[in-house]
mmCIF file of C-alpha atoms in Angstrom:
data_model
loop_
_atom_site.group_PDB
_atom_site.id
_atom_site.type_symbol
_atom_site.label_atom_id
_atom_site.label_comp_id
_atom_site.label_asym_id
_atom_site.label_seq_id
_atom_site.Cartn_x
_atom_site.Cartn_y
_atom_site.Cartn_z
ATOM 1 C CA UNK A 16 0.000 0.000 0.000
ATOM 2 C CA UNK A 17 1.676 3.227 -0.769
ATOM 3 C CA UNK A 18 1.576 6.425 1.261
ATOM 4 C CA UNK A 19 -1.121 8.327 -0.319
ATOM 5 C CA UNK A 20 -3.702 5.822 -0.369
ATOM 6 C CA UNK A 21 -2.951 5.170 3.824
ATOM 7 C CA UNK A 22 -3.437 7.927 4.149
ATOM 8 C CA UNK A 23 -6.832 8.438 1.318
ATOM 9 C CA UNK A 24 -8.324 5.317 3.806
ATOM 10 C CA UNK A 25 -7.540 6.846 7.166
ATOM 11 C CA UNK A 26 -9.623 10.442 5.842
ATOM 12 C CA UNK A 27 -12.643 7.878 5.207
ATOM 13 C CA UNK A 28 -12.340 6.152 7.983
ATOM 14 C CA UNK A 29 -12.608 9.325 10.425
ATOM 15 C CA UNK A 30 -15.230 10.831 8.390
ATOM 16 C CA UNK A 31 -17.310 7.492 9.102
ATOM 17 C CA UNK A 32 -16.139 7.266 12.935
ATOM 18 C CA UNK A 33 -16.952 11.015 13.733
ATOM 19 C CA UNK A 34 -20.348 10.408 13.077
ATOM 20 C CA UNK A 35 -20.688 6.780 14.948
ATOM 21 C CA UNK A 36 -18.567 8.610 18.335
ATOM 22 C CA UNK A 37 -20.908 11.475 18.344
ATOM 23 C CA UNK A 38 -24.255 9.206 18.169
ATOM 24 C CA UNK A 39 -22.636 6.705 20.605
ATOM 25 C CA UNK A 40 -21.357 9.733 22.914
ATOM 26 C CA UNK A 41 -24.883 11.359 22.627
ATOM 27 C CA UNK A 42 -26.829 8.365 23.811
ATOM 28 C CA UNK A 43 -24.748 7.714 26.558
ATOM 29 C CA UNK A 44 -25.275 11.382 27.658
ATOM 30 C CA UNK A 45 -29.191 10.712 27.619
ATOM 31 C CA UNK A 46 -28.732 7.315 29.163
ATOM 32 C CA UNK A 47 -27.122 9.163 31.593
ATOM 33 C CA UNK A 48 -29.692 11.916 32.419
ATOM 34 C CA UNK A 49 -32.364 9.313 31.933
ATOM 35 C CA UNK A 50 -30.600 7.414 35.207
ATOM 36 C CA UNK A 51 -29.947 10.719 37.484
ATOM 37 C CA UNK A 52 -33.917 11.583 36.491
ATOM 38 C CA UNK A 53 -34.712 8.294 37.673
ATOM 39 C CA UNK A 54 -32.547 8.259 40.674
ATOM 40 C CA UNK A 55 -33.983 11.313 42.232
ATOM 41 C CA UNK A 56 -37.432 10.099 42.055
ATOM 42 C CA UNK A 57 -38.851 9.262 45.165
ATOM 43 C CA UNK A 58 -38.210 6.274 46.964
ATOM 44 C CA UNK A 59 -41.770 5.179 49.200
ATOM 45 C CA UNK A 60 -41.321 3.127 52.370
ATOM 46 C CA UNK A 61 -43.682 2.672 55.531
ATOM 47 C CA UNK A 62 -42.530 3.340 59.159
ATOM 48 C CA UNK A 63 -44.264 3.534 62.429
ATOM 49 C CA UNK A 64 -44.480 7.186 63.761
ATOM 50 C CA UNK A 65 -42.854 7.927 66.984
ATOM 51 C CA UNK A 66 -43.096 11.494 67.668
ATOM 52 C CA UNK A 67 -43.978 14.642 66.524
ATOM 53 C CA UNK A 68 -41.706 17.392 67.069
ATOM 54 C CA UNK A 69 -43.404 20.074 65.141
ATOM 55 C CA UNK A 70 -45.899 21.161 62.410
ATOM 56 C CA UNK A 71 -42.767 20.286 60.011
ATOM 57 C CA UNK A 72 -40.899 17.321 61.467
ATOM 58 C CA UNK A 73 -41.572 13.722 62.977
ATOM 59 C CA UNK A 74 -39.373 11.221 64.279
ATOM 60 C CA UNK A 75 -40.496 7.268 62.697
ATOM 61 C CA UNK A 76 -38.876 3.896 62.775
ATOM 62 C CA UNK A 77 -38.710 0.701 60.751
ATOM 63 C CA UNK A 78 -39.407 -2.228 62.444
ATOM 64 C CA UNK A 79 -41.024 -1.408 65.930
ATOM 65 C CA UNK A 80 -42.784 1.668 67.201
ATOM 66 C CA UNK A 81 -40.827 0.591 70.594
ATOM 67 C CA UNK A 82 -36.942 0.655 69.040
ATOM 68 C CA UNK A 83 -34.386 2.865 70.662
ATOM 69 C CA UNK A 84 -33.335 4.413 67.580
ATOM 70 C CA UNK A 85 -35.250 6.472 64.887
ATOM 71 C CA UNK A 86 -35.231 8.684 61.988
ATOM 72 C CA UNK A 87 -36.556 12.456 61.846
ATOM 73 C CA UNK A 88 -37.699 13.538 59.138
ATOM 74 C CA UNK A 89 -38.500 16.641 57.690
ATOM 75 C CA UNK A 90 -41.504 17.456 55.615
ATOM 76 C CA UNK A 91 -40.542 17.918 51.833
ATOM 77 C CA UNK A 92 -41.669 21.325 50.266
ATOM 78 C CA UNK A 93 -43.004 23.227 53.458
ATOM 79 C CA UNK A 94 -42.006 25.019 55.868
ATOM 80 C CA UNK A 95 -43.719 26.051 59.887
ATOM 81 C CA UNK A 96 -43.344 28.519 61.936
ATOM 82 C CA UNK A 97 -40.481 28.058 64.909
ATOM 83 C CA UNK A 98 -41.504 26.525 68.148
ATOM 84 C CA UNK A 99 -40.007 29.086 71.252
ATOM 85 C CA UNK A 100 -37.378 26.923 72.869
ATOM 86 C CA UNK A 101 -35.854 27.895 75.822
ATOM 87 C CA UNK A 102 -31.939 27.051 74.755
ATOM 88 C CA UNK A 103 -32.278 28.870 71.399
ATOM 89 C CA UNK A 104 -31.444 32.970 71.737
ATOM 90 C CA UNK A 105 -32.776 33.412 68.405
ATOM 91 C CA UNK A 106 -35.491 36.119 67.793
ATOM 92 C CA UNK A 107 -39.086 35.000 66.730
ATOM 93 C CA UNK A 108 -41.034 36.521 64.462
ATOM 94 C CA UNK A 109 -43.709 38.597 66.674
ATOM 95 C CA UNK A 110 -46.928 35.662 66.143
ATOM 96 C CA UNK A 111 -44.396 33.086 65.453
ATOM 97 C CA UNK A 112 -44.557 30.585 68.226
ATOM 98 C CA UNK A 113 -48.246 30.940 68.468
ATOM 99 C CA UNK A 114 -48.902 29.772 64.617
ATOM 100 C CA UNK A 115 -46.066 26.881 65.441
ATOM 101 C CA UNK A 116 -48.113 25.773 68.420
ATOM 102 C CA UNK A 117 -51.143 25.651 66.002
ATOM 103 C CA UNK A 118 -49.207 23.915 63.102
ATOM 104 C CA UNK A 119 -48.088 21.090 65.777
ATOM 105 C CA UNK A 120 -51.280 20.588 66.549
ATOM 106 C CA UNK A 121 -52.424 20.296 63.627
ATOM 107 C CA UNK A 122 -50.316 17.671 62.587
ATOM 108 C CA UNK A 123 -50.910 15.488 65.334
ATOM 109 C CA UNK A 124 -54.741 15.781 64.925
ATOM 110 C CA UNK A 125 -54.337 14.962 61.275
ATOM 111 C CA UNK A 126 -51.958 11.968 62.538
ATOM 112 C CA UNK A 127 -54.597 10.782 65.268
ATOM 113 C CA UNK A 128 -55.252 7.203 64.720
ATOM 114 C CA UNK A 129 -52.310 6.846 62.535
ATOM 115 C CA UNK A 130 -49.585 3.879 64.050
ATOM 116 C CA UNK A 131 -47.822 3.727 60.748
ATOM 117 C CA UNK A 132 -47.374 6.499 57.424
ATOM 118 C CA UNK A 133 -45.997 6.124 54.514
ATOM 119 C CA UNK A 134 -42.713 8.377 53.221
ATOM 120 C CA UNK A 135 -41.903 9.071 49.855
ATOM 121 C CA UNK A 136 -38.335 10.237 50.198
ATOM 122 C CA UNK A 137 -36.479 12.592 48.759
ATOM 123 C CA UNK A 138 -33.030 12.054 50.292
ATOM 124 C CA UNK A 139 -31.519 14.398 53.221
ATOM 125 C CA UNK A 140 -31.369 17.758 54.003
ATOM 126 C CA UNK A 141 -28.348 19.523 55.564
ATOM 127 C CA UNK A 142 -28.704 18.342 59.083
ATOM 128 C CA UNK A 143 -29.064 14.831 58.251
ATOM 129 C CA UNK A 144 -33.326 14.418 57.866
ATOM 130 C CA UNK A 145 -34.580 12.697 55.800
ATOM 131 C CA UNK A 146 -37.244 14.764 53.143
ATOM 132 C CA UNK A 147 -40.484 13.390 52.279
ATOM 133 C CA UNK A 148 -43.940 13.398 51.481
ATOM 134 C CA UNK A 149 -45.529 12.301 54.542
ATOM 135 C CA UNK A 150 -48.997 10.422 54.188
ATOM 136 C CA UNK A 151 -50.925 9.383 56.967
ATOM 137 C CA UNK A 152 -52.683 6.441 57.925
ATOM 138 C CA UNK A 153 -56.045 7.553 55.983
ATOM 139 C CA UNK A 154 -53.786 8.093 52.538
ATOM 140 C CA UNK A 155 -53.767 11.778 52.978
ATOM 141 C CA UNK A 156 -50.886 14.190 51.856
ATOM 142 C CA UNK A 157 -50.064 15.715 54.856
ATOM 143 C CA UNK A 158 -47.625 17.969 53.180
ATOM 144 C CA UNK A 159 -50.669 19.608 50.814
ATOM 145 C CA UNK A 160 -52.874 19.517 54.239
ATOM 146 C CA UNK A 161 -50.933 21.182 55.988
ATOM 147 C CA UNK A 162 -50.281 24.244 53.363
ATOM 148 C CA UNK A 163 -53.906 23.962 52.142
ATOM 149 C CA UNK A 164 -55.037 24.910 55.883
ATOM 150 C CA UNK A 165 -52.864 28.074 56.094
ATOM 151 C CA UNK A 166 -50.514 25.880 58.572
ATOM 152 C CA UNK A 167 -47.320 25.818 56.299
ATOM 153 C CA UNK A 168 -46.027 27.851 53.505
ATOM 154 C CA UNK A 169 -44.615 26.830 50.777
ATOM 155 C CA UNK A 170 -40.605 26.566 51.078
ATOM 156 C CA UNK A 171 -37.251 25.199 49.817
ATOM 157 C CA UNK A 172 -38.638 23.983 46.572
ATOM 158 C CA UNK A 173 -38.360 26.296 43.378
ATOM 159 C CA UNK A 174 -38.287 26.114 39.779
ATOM 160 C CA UNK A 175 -35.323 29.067 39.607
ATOM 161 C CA UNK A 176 -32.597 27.471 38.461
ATOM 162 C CA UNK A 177 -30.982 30.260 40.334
ATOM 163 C CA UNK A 178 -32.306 28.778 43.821
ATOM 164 C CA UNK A 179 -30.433 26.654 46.354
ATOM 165 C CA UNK A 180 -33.666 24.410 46.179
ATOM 166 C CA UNK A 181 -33.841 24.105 42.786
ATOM 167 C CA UNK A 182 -35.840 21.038 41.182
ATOM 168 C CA UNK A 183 -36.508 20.325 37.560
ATOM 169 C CA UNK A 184 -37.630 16.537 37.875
ATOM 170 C CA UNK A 185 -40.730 15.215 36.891
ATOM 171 C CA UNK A 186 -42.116 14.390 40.323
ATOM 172 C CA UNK A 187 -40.842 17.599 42.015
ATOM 173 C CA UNK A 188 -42.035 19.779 39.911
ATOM 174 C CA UNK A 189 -45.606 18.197 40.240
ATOM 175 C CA UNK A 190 -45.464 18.611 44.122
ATOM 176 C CA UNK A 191 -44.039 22.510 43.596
ATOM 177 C CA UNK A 192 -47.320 23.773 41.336
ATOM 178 C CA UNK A 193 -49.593 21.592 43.653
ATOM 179 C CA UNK A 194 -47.945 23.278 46.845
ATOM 180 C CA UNK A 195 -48.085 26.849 45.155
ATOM 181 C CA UNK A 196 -51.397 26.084 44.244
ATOM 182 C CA UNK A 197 -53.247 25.244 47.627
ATOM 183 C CA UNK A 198 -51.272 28.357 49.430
ATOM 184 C CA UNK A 199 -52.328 30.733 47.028
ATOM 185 C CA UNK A 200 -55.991 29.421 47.943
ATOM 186 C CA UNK A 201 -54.957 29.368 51.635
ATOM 187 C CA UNK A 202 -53.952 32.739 51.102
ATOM 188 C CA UNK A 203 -57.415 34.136 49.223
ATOM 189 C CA UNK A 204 -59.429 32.502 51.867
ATOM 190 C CA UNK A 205 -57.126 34.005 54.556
ATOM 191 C CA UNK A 206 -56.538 31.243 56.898
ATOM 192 C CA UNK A 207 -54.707 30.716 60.111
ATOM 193 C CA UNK A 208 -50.875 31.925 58.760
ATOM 194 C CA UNK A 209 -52.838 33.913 56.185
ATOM 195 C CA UNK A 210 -54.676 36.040 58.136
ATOM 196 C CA UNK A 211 -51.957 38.780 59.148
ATOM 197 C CA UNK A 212 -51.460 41.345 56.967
ATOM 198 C CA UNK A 213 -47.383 40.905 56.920
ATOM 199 C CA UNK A 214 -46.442 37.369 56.822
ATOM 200 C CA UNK A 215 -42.724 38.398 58.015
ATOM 201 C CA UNK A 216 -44.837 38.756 61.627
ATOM 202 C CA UNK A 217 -45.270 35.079 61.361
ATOM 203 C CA UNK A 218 -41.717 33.893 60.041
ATOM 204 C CA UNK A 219 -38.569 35.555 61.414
ATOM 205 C CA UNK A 220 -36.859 34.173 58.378
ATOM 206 C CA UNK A 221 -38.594 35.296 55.243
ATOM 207 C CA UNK A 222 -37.967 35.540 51.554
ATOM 208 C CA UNK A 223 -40.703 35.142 48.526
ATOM 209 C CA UNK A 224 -40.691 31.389 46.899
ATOM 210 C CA UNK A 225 -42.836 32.598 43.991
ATOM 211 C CA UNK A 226 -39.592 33.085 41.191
#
């Protein structure tokens, strides 16, 4: 084989691999994506509850509603007012422990009756909770309860790709329009939360989630 026509069948040969690499490179890319989508979907497991610390977090076990150890987790997507506790120095919002006394109880009255719920879980948060949808014993969304009686607000779930909370799957952006959809209807009927004028008198930590 002479030089020239090595080098003639290497030219063809890379314009008919370029091609091939690019289609092969692009559907591992969407294999890919198609995986991570997949992977942050919710996972759904039932646990016995064990305690209610708040109108936004409960404590729940596997295998016995007796163990010594648990797992708290936080409700995914909302966001109560802060309980007054005697070791924390931080300022409250001027109504604030009075709405989180009503958001606790709440959640225990819409938990009454309920030895087991069912999680569909989101992973952890910061501090080592696990996130969820939290459904009760009766199959209710205790997440979209809880915002759709003026109880909760919205929170740390966004569709601004700018945010910290940030979601763009399937699944979370389902629970994001339902959530904005039932405050915005807590808010027009002016319930509980709702019914102050400023909400920043409720929350001591406040920014909008509407981006």
């Amino acid at each position: 084989m002479t030089k020239k026509s090595f080098f003639t069948k290497l030219k063809w040969l890379a314009l008919f691999a370029t091609p091939l690499a690019l289609t092969t490179l692009s559907s591992a890319c969407v294999q890919k994506q198609e995986q991570k989508t997949k992977n942050e979907e919710p996972k759904q497991a039932i646990y016995y509850l064990r305690y209610v610390f708040d109108g936004d977090t409960i404590a729940v076990s596997p295998n016995s509603p007796t163990e010594k150890d648990f797992i708290k987790v936080r409700f995914f997507g909302i966001d109560t007012p802060e309980t007054k506790k005697e070791n924390k120095v931080e300022a409250l919002a001027k109504y604030e422990d009075h709405y989180a006394q009503l958001a606790t109880l709440g959640l225990k009255r819409m938990l009454r009756g309920s030895e087991k719920v069912t999680l569909e879980e989101f992973g952890k948060d910061k501090y080592g909770r696990t996130l969820a949808i939290v459904y009760n014993s009766k199959g209710e969304n205790l997440n979209y309860e809880m915002v759709k009686q003026g109880l909760a607000r919205a929170y740390y779930i966004s569709t601004n790709p700018k945010s910290l909370f940030y979601t763009n799957t399937p699944t979370k952006v389902k629970i994001y329009n339902d959530l904005m959809q039932l405050q915005a209807e807590a808010k027009e009927k002016q319930i509980n939360i709702w019914t102050k004028q400023n909400i920043k008198d409720v929350f001591h930590a406040f920014t909008e989630l509407a981006e």
